[in-house]
Amino acid sequence: GAVVSQHPSRVICKSGTSVKIECRSLDFQATTMFWYRQFPKQSLMLMATSNEGSKATYEQGVEKDKFLINHASLTLSTLTVTSAHPEDSSFYICSARDGLAGDTGELFFGEGSRLTVL
Amino acid sequence: GQNIDQPTEMTATEGAIVQINCTYQTSGFNGLFWYQQHAGEAPTFLSYNVLDGLEEKGRFSSFLSRSKGYSYLLLKELQMKDSASYLCAVRDSNYQLIWGAGTKLIIKP
């Protein structure tokens, strides 16, 4: 199946700093990527839908100025958590759909990035 | 509103069979998905149902009844490695995925 690579897998930063997380589709072109956040023992919460070459669509309650999403190419989307605070500590996961593979609807997930803000 | 319900936690014995249920109420329906997620890892795709009936894939099967807003995931010949959370997700009329909270499955020897 298609492979999505996410980096870094773990990051620890100080409060007030910014952190960038990369999501790459390795063997397919992803016109759309999705960013999720998952707190312990909770389900995936969609943060935003990232479309190549256009602005991301954010879910209600997600601050677009705090969570900057860039989808500059068909294989790369980035999420930048700006001025991170301890409450931003979470597991961030990206996913992508191979639009050329036919609509099985299957999402391919990155490995996830665990952010800890001290 | 849109809602997906699945049990929070289930326990089963190695070698046995377990059924995880999922009921949904969404604005439109364009498919139901089951994902497996081990602790600290990203979800992995298990199955996709868009028509009523049973889809079998090895030890795992998934069933859908659209009229009842109901699905189940059936796991046979349980192995210790099947201990994980199982997420039910429904794609609505806007092709948005609505996620259930997940069912934590504990397998005992």
JSON list of N, CA, C and O in Angstrom, two decimals, chain B residues 6-13 16-20 36-38 59-60 73-76 78-87 102-108:
[
{"chain": "B", "resi": 6, "resn": "GLN", "atom": "N", "xyz": [-19.46, 3.31, 20.02]},
{"chain": "B", "resi": 6, "resn": "GLN", "atom": "CA", "xyz": [-18.84, 1.99, 20.12]},
{"chain": "B", "resi": 6, "resn": "GLN", "atom": "C", "xyz": [-18.42, 1.81, 21.58]},
{"chain": "B", "resi": 6, "resn": "GLN", "atom": "O", "xyz": [-18.20, 2.79, 22.30]},
{"chain": "B", "resi": 7, "resn": "PRO", "atom": "N", "xyz": [-18.36, 0.55, 22.03]},
{"chain": "B", "resi": 7, "resn": "PRO", "atom": "CA", "xyz": [-18.00, 0.34, 23.45]},
{"chain": "B", "resi": 7, "resn": "PRO", "atom": "C", "xyz": [-16.60, 0.86, 23.74]},
{"chain": "B", "resi": 7, "resn": "PRO", "atom": "O", "xyz": [-15.72, 0.84, 22.89]},
{"chain": "B", "resi": 8, "resn": "THR", "atom": "N", "xyz": [-16.42, 1.31, 24.96]},
{"chain": "B", "resi": 8, "resn": "THR", "atom": "CA", "xyz": [-15.14, 1.89, 25.35]},
{"chain": "B", "resi": 8, "resn": "THR", "atom": "C", "xyz": [-14.05, 0.83, 25.46]},
{"chain": "B", "resi": 8, "resn": "THR", "atom": "O", "xyz": [-12.93, 1.03, 25.02]},
{"chain": "B", "resi": 9, "resn": "GLU", "atom": "N", "xyz": [-14.43, -0.30, 26.01]},
{"chain": "B", "resi": 9, "resn": "GLU", "atom": "CA", "xyz": [-13.43, -1.33, 26.27]},
{"chain": "B", "resi": 9, "resn": "GLU", "atom": "C", "xyz": [-14.07, -2.72, 26.23]},
{"chain": "B", "resi": 9, "resn": "GLU", "atom": "O", "xyz": [-15.22, -2.88, 26.63]},
{"chain": "B", "resi": 10, "resn": "MET", "atom": "N", "xyz": [-13.32, -3.68, 25.73]},
{"chain": "B", "resi": 10, "resn": "MET", "atom": "CA", "xyz": [-13.77, -5.07, 25.72]},
{"chain": "B", "resi": 10, "resn": "MET", "atom": "C", "xyz": [-12.60, -5.97, 26.07]},
{"chain": "B", "resi": 10, "resn": "MET", "atom": "O", "xyz": [-11.44, -5.63, 25.78]},
{"chain": "B", "resi": 11, "resn": "THR", "atom": "N", "xyz": [-12.92, -7.10, 26.66]},
{"chain": "B", "resi": 11, "resn": "THR", "atom": "CA", "xyz": [-11.89, -8.08, 27.02]},
{"chain": "B", "resi": 11, "resn": "THR", "atom": "C", "xyz": [-12.25, -9.42, 26.41]},
{"chain": "B", "resi": 11, "resn": "THR", "atom": "O", "xyz": [-13.42, -9.81, 26.40]},
{"chain": "B", "resi": 12, "resn": "ALA", "atom": "N", "xyz": [-11.26, -10.10, 25.87]},
{"chain": "B", "resi": 12, "resn": "ALA", "atom": "CA", "xyz": [-11.49, -11.41, 25.26]},
{"chain": "B", "resi": 12, "resn": "ALA", "atom": "C", "xyz": [-10.29, -12.30, 25.52]},
{"chain": "B", "resi": 12, "resn": "ALA", "atom": "O", "xyz": [-9.22, -11.82, 25.93]},
{"chain": "B", "resi": 13, "resn": "THR", "atom": "N", "xyz": [-10.47, -13.57, 25.25]},
{"chain": "B", "resi": 13, "resn": "THR", "atom": "CA", "xyz": [-9.41, -14.56, 25.52]},
{"chain": "B", "resi": 13, "resn": "THR", "atom": "C", "xyz": [-8.70, -14.94, 24.24]},
{"chain": "B", "resi": 13, "resn": "THR", "atom": "O", "xyz": [-9.32, -15.05, 23.17]},
{"chain": "B", "resi": 16, "resn": "ALA", "atom": "N", "xyz": [-10.07, -16.95, 21.03]},
{"chain": "B", "resi": 16, "resn": "ALA", "atom": "CA", "xyz": [-11.53, -16.82, 20.94]},
{"chain": "B", "resi": 16, "resn": "ALA", "atom": "C", "xyz": [-11.94, -15.87, 19.82]},
{"chain": "B", "resi": 16, "resn": "ALA", "atom": "O", "xyz": [-11.12, -15.46, 18.99]},
{"chain": "B", "resi": 17, "resn": "ILE", "atom": "N", "xyz": [-13.24, -15.55, 19.80]},
{"chain": "B", "resi": 17, "resn": "ILE", "atom": "CA", "xyz": [-13.81, -14.63, 18.82]},
{"chain": "B", "resi": 17, "resn": "ILE", "atom": "C", "xyz": [-14.40, -13.44, 19.57]},
{"chain": "B", "resi": 17, "resn": "ILE", "atom": "O", "xyz": [-14.99, -13.60, 20.65]},
{"chain": "B", "resi": 18, "resn": "VAL", "atom": "N", "xyz": [-14.27, -12.26, 18.99]},
{"chain": "B", "resi": 18, "resn": "VAL", "atom": "CA", "xyz": [-14.88, -11.09, 19.61]},
{"chain": "B", "resi": 18, "resn": "VAL", "atom": "C", "xyz": [-15.55, -10.23, 18.53]},
{"chain": "B", "resi": 18, "resn": "VAL", "atom": "O", "xyz": [-15.07, -10.17, 17.40]},
{"chain": "B", "resi": 19, "resn": "GLN", "atom": "N", "xyz": [-16.66, -9.62, 18.90]},
{"chain": "B", "resi": 19, "resn": "GLN", "atom": "CA", "xyz": [-17.39, -8.75, 17.98]},
{"chain": "B", "resi": 19, "resn": "GLN", "atom": "C", "xyz": [-17.45, -7.36, 18.57]},
{"chain": "B", "resi": 19, "resn": "GLN", "atom": "O", "xyz": [-17.92, -7.18, 19.70]},
{"chain": "B", "resi": 20, "resn": "ILE", "atom": "N", "xyz": [-16.99, -6.38, 17.83]},
{"chain": "B", "resi": 20, "resn": "ILE", "atom": "CA", "xyz": [-17.02, -5.00, 18.27]},
{"chain": "B", "resi": 20, "resn": "ILE", "atom": "C", "xyz": [-18.08, -4.27, 17.46]},
{"chain": "B", "resi": 20, "resn": "ILE", "atom": "O", "xyz": [-18.00, -4.21, 16.23]},
{"chain": "B", "resi": 36, "resn": "GLN", "atom": "N", "xyz": [-7.34, -0.10, 13.04]},
{"chain": "B", "resi": 36, "resn": "GLN", "atom": "CA", "xyz": [-6.71, -0.63, 14.25]},
{"chain": "B", "resi": 36, "resn": "GLN", "atom": "C", "xyz": [-5.62, 0.35, 14.68]},
{"chain": "B", "resi": 36, "resn": "GLN", "atom": "O", "xyz": [-4.87, 0.84, 13.84]},
{"chain": "B", "resi": 37, "resn": "GLN", "atom": "N", "xyz": [-5.55, 0.62, 15.97]},
{"chain": "B", "resi": 37, "resn": "GLN", "atom": "CA", "xyz": [-4.52, 1.52, 16.45]},
{"chain": "B", "resi": 37, "resn": "GLN", "atom": "C", "xyz": [-3.88, 0.96, 17.71]},
{"chain": "B", "resi": 37, "resn": "GLN", "atom": "O", "xyz": [-4.53, 0.84, 18.75]},
{"chain": "B", "resi": 38, "resn": "HIS", "atom": "N", "xyz": [-2.60, 0.62, 17.60]},
{"chain": "B", "resi": 38, "resn": "HIS", "atom": "CA", "xyz": [-1.85, 0.22, 18.79]},
{"chain": "B", "resi": 38, "resn": "HIS", "atom": "C", "xyz": [-1.41, 1.47, 19.53]},
{"chain": "B", "resi": 38, "resn": "HIS", "atom": "O", "xyz": [-1.21, 2.54, 18.93]},
{"chain": "B", "resi": 59, "resn": "ARG", "atom": "N", "xyz": [-8.64, -13.17, 9.27]},
{"chain": "B", "resi": 59, "resn": "ARG", "atom": "CA", "xyz": [-9.25, -13.37, 10.59]},
{"chain": "B", "resi": 59, "resn": "ARG", "atom": "C", "xyz": [-10.27, -12.28, 10.92]},
{"chain": "B", "resi": 59, "resn": "ARG", "atom": "O", "xyz": [-11.02, -12.40, 11.88]},
{"chain": "B", "resi": 60, "resn": "PHE", "atom": "N", "xyz": [-10.25, -11.20, 10.13]},
{"chain": "B", "resi": 60, "resn": "PHE", "atom": "CA", "xyz": [-11.14, -10.08, 10.41]},
{"chain": "B", "resi": 60, "resn": "PHE", "atom": "C", "xyz": [-12.29, -10.03, 9.41]},
{"chain": "B", "resi": 60, "resn": "PHE", "atom": "O", "xyz": [-12.08, -10.24, 8.21]},
{"chain": "B", "resi": 73, "resn": "LEU", "atom": "N", "xyz": [-17.27, -5.31, 13.74]},
{"chain": "B", "resi": 73, "resn": "LEU", "atom": "CA", "xyz": [-15.98, -5.89, 13.35]},
{"chain": "B", "resi": 73, "resn": "LEU", "atom": "C", "xyz": [-15.83, -7.19, 14.12]},
{"chain": "B", "resi": 73, "resn": "LEU", "atom": "O", "xyz": [-15.96, -7.22, 15.35]},
{"chain": "B", "resi": 74, "resn": "LEU", "atom": "N", "xyz": [-15.60, -8.27, 13.39]},
{"chain": "B", "resi": 74, "resn": "LEU", "atom": "CA", "xyz": [-15.48, -9.58, 14.01]},
{"chain": "B", "resi": 74, "resn": "LEU", "atom": "C", "xyz": [-14.04, -10.05, 13.90]},
{"chain": "B", "resi": 74, "resn": "LEU", "atom": "O", "xyz": [-13.48, -10.08, 12.80]},
{"chain": "B", "resi": 75, "resn": "LEU", "atom": "N", "xyz": [-13.44, -10.37, 15.02]},
{"chain": "B", "resi": 75, "resn": "LEU", "atom": "CA", "xyz": [-12.07, -10.85, 15.04]},
{"chain": "B", "resi": 75, "resn": "LEU", "atom": "C", "xyz": [-12.06, -12.30, 15.51]},
{"chain": "B", "resi": 75, "resn": "LEU", "atom": "O", "xyz": [-12.54, -12.61, 16.60]},
{"chain": "B", "resi": 76, "resn": "LYS", "atom": "N", "xyz": [-11.52, -13.18, 14.70]},
{"chain": "B", "resi": 76, "resn": "LYS", "atom": "CA", "xyz": [-11.47, -14.60, 15.03]},
{"chain": "B", "resi": 76, "resn": "LYS", "atom": "C", "xyz": [-10.06, -15.01, 15.44]},
{"chain": "B", "resi": 76, "resn": "LYS", "atom": "O", "xyz": [-9.09, -14.33, 15.14]},
{"chain": "B", "resi": 78, "resn": "LEU", "atom": "N", "xyz": [-8.28, -15.01, 18.09]},
{"chain": "B", "resi": 78, "resn": "LEU", "atom": "CA", "xyz": [-7.59, -13.85, 18.64]},
{"chain": "B", "resi": 78, "resn": "LEU", "atom": "C", "xyz": [-6.16, -14.17, 19.06]},
{"chain": "B", "resi": 78, "resn": "LEU", "atom": "O", "xyz": [-5.87, -15.23, 19.62]},
{"chain": "B", "resi": 79, "resn": "GLN", "atom": "N", "xyz": [-5.29, -13.22, 18.76]},
{"chain": "B", "resi": 79, "resn": "GLN", "atom": "CA", "xyz": [-3.89, -13.32, 19.15]},
{"chain": "B", "resi": 79, "resn": "GLN", "atom": "C", "xyz": [-3.56, -12.15, 20.07]},
{"chain": "B", "resi": 79, "resn": "GLN", "atom": "O", "xyz": [-4.23, -11.12, 20.05]},
{"chain": "B", "resi": 80, "resn": "MET", "atom": "N", "xyz": [-2.52, -12.33, 20.85]},
{"chain": "B", "resi": 80, "resn": "MET", "atom": "CA", "xyz": [-2.15, -11.27, 21.81]},
{"chain": "B", "resi": 80, "resn": "MET", "atom": "C", "xyz": [-1.88, -9.95, 21.08]},
{"chain": "B", "resi": 80, "resn": "MET", "atom": "O", "xyz": [-2.19, -8.88, 21.60]},
{"chain": "B", "resi": 81, "resn": "LYS", "atom": "N", "xyz": [-1.34, -10.04, 19.87]},
{"chain": "B", "resi": 81, "resn": "LYS", "atom": "CA", "xyz": [-1.02, -8.83, 19.12]},
{"chain": "B", "resi": 81, "resn": "LYS", "atom": "C", "xyz": [-2.26, -8.06, 18.67]},
{"chain": "B", "resi": 81, "resn": "LYS", "atom": "O", "xyz": [-2.16, -6.93, 18.19]},
{"chain": "B", "resi": 82, "resn": "ASP", "atom": "N", "xyz": [-3.44, -8.69, 18.83]},
{"chain": "B", "resi": 82, "resn": "ASP", "atom": "CA", "xyz": [-4.68, -8.00, 18.47]},
{"chain": "B", "resi": 82, "resn": "ASP", "atom": "C", "xyz": [-5.11, -7.01, 19.55]},
{"chain": "B", "resi": 82, "resn": "ASP", "atom": "O", "xyz": [-6.08, -6.26, 19.36]},
{"chain": "B", "resi": 83, "resn": "SER", "atom": "N", "xyz": [-4.42, -7.01, 20.66]},
{"chain": "B", "resi": 83, "resn": "SER", "atom": "CA", "xyz": [-4.71, -6.03, 21.71]},
{"chain": "B", "resi": 83, "resn": "SER", "atom": "C", "xyz": [-4.40, -4.64, 21.16]},
{"chain": "B", "resi": 83, "resn": "SER", "atom": "O", "xyz": [-3.26, -4.32, 20.83]},
{"chain": "B", "resi": 84, "resn": "ALA", "atom": "N", "xyz": [-5.43, -3.83, 21.03]},
{"chain": "B", "resi": 84, "resn": "ALA", "atom": "CA", "xyz": [-5.30, -2.51, 20.41]},
{"chain": "B", "resi": 84, "resn": "ALA", "atom": "C", "xyz": [-6.63, -1.79, 20.56]},
{"chain": "B", "resi": 84, "resn": "ALA", "atom": "O", "xyz": [-7.59, -2.35, 21.08]},
{"chain": "B", "resi": 85, "resn": "SER", "atom": "N", "xyz": [-6.67, -0.58, 20.08]},
{"chain": "B", "resi": 85, "resn": "SER", "atom": "CA", "xyz": [-7.94, 0.12, 19.96]},
{"chain": "B", "resi": 85, "resn": "SER", "atom": "C", "xyz": [-8.46, -0.03, 18.55]},
{"chain": "B", "resi": 85, "resn": "SER", "atom": "O", "xyz": [-7.68, -0.02, 17.59]},
{"chain": "B", "resi": 86, "resn": "TYR", "atom": "N", "xyz": [-9.76, -0.18, 18.41]},
{"chain": "B", "resi": 86, "resn": "TYR", "atom": "CA", "xyz": [-10.38, -0.34, 17.10]},
{"chain": "B", "resi": 86, "resn": "TYR", "atom": "C", "xyz": [-11.33, 0.83, 16.88]},
{"chain": "B", "resi": 86, "resn": "TYR", "atom": "O", "xyz": [-12.26, 1.06, 17.66]},
{"chain": "B", "resi": 87, "resn": "LEU", "atom": "N", "xyz": [-11.05, 1.57, 15.83]},
{"chain": "B", "resi": 87, "resn": "LEU", "atom": "CA", "xyz": [-11.78, 2.79, 15.55]},
{"chain": "B", "resi": 87, "resn": "LEU", "atom": "C", "xyz": [-12.76, 2.59, 14.40]},
{"chain": "B", "resi": 87, "resn": "LEU", "atom": "O", "xyz": [-12.38, 2.09, 13.34]},
{"chain": "B", "resi": 102, "resn": "GLY", "atom": "N", "xyz": [-13.38, 4.90, 19.65]},
{"chain": "B", "resi": 102, "resn": "GLY", "atom": "CA", "xyz": [-12.52, 3.73, 19.68]},
{"chain": "B", "resi": 102, "resn": "GLY", "atom": "C", "xyz": [-12.89, 2.75, 20.78]},
{"chain": "B", "resi": 102, "resn": "GLY", "atom": "O", "xyz": [-13.41, 3.15, 21.83]},
{"chain": "B", "resi": 103, "resn": "THR", "atom": "N", "xyz": [-12.64, 1.49, 20.51]},
{"chain": "B", "resi": 103, "resn": "THR", "atom": "CA", "xyz": [-12.86, 0.43, 21.50]},
{"chain": "B", "resi": 103, "resn": "THR", "atom": "C", "xyz": [-11.51, -0.19, 21.83]},
{"chain": "B", "resi": 103, "resn": "THR", "atom": "O", "xyz": [-10.83, -0.71, 20.95]},
{"chain": "B", "resi": 104, "resn": "LYS", "atom": "N", "xyz": [-11.15, -0.13, 23.09]},
{"chain": "B", "resi": 104, "resn": "LYS", "atom": "CA", "xyz": [-9.90, -0.74, 23.52]},
{"chain": "B", "resi": 104, "resn": "LYS", "atom": "C", "xyz": [-10.14, -2.22, 23.77]},
{"chain": "B", "resi": 104, "resn": "LYS", "atom": "O", "xyz": [-10.98, -2.60, 24.59]},
{"chain": "B", "resi": 105, "resn": "LEU", "atom": "N", "xyz": [-9.46, -3.05, 23.00]},
{"chain": "B", "resi": 105, "resn": "LEU", "atom": "CA", "xyz": [-9.62, -4.50, 23.12]},
{"chain": "B", "resi": 105, "resn": "LEU", "atom": "C", "xyz": [-8.44, -5.07, 23.90]},
{"chain": "B", "resi": 105, "resn": "LEU", "atom": "O", "xyz": [-7.28, -4.88, 23.51]},
{"chain": "B", "resi": 106, "resn": "ILE", "atom": "N", "xyz": [-8.75, -5.76, 24.98]},
{"chain": "B", "resi": 106, "resn": "ILE", "atom": "CA", "xyz": [-7.72, -6.38, 25.81]},
{"chain": "B", "resi": 106, "resn": "ILE", "atom": "C", "xyz": [-7.82, -7.89, 25.62]},
{"chain": "B", "resi": 106, "resn": "ILE", "atom": "O", "xyz": [-8.89, -8.47, 25.81]},
{"chain": "B", "resi": 107, "resn": "ILE", "atom": "N", "xyz": [-6.71, -8.49, 25.24]},
{"chain": "B", "resi": 107, "resn": "ILE", "atom": "CA", "xyz": [-6.67, -9.94, 25.03]},
{"chain": "B", "resi": 107, "resn": "ILE", "atom": "C", "xyz": [-5.93, -10.58, 26.20]},
{"chain": "B", "resi": 107, "resn": "ILE", "atom": "O", "xyz": [-4.80, -10.19, 26.52]},
{"chain": "B", "resi": 108, "resn": "LYS", "atom": "N", "xyz": [-6.58, -11.57, 26.81]},
{"chain": "B", "resi": 108, "resn": "LYS", "atom": "CA", "xyz": [-5.97, -12.26, 27.93]},
{"chain": "B", "resi": 108, "resn": "LYS", "atom": "C", "xyz": [-5.57, -13.68, 27.52]},
{"chain": "B", "resi": 108, "resn": "LYS", "atom": "O", "xyz": [-6.26, -14.30, 26.72]}
]
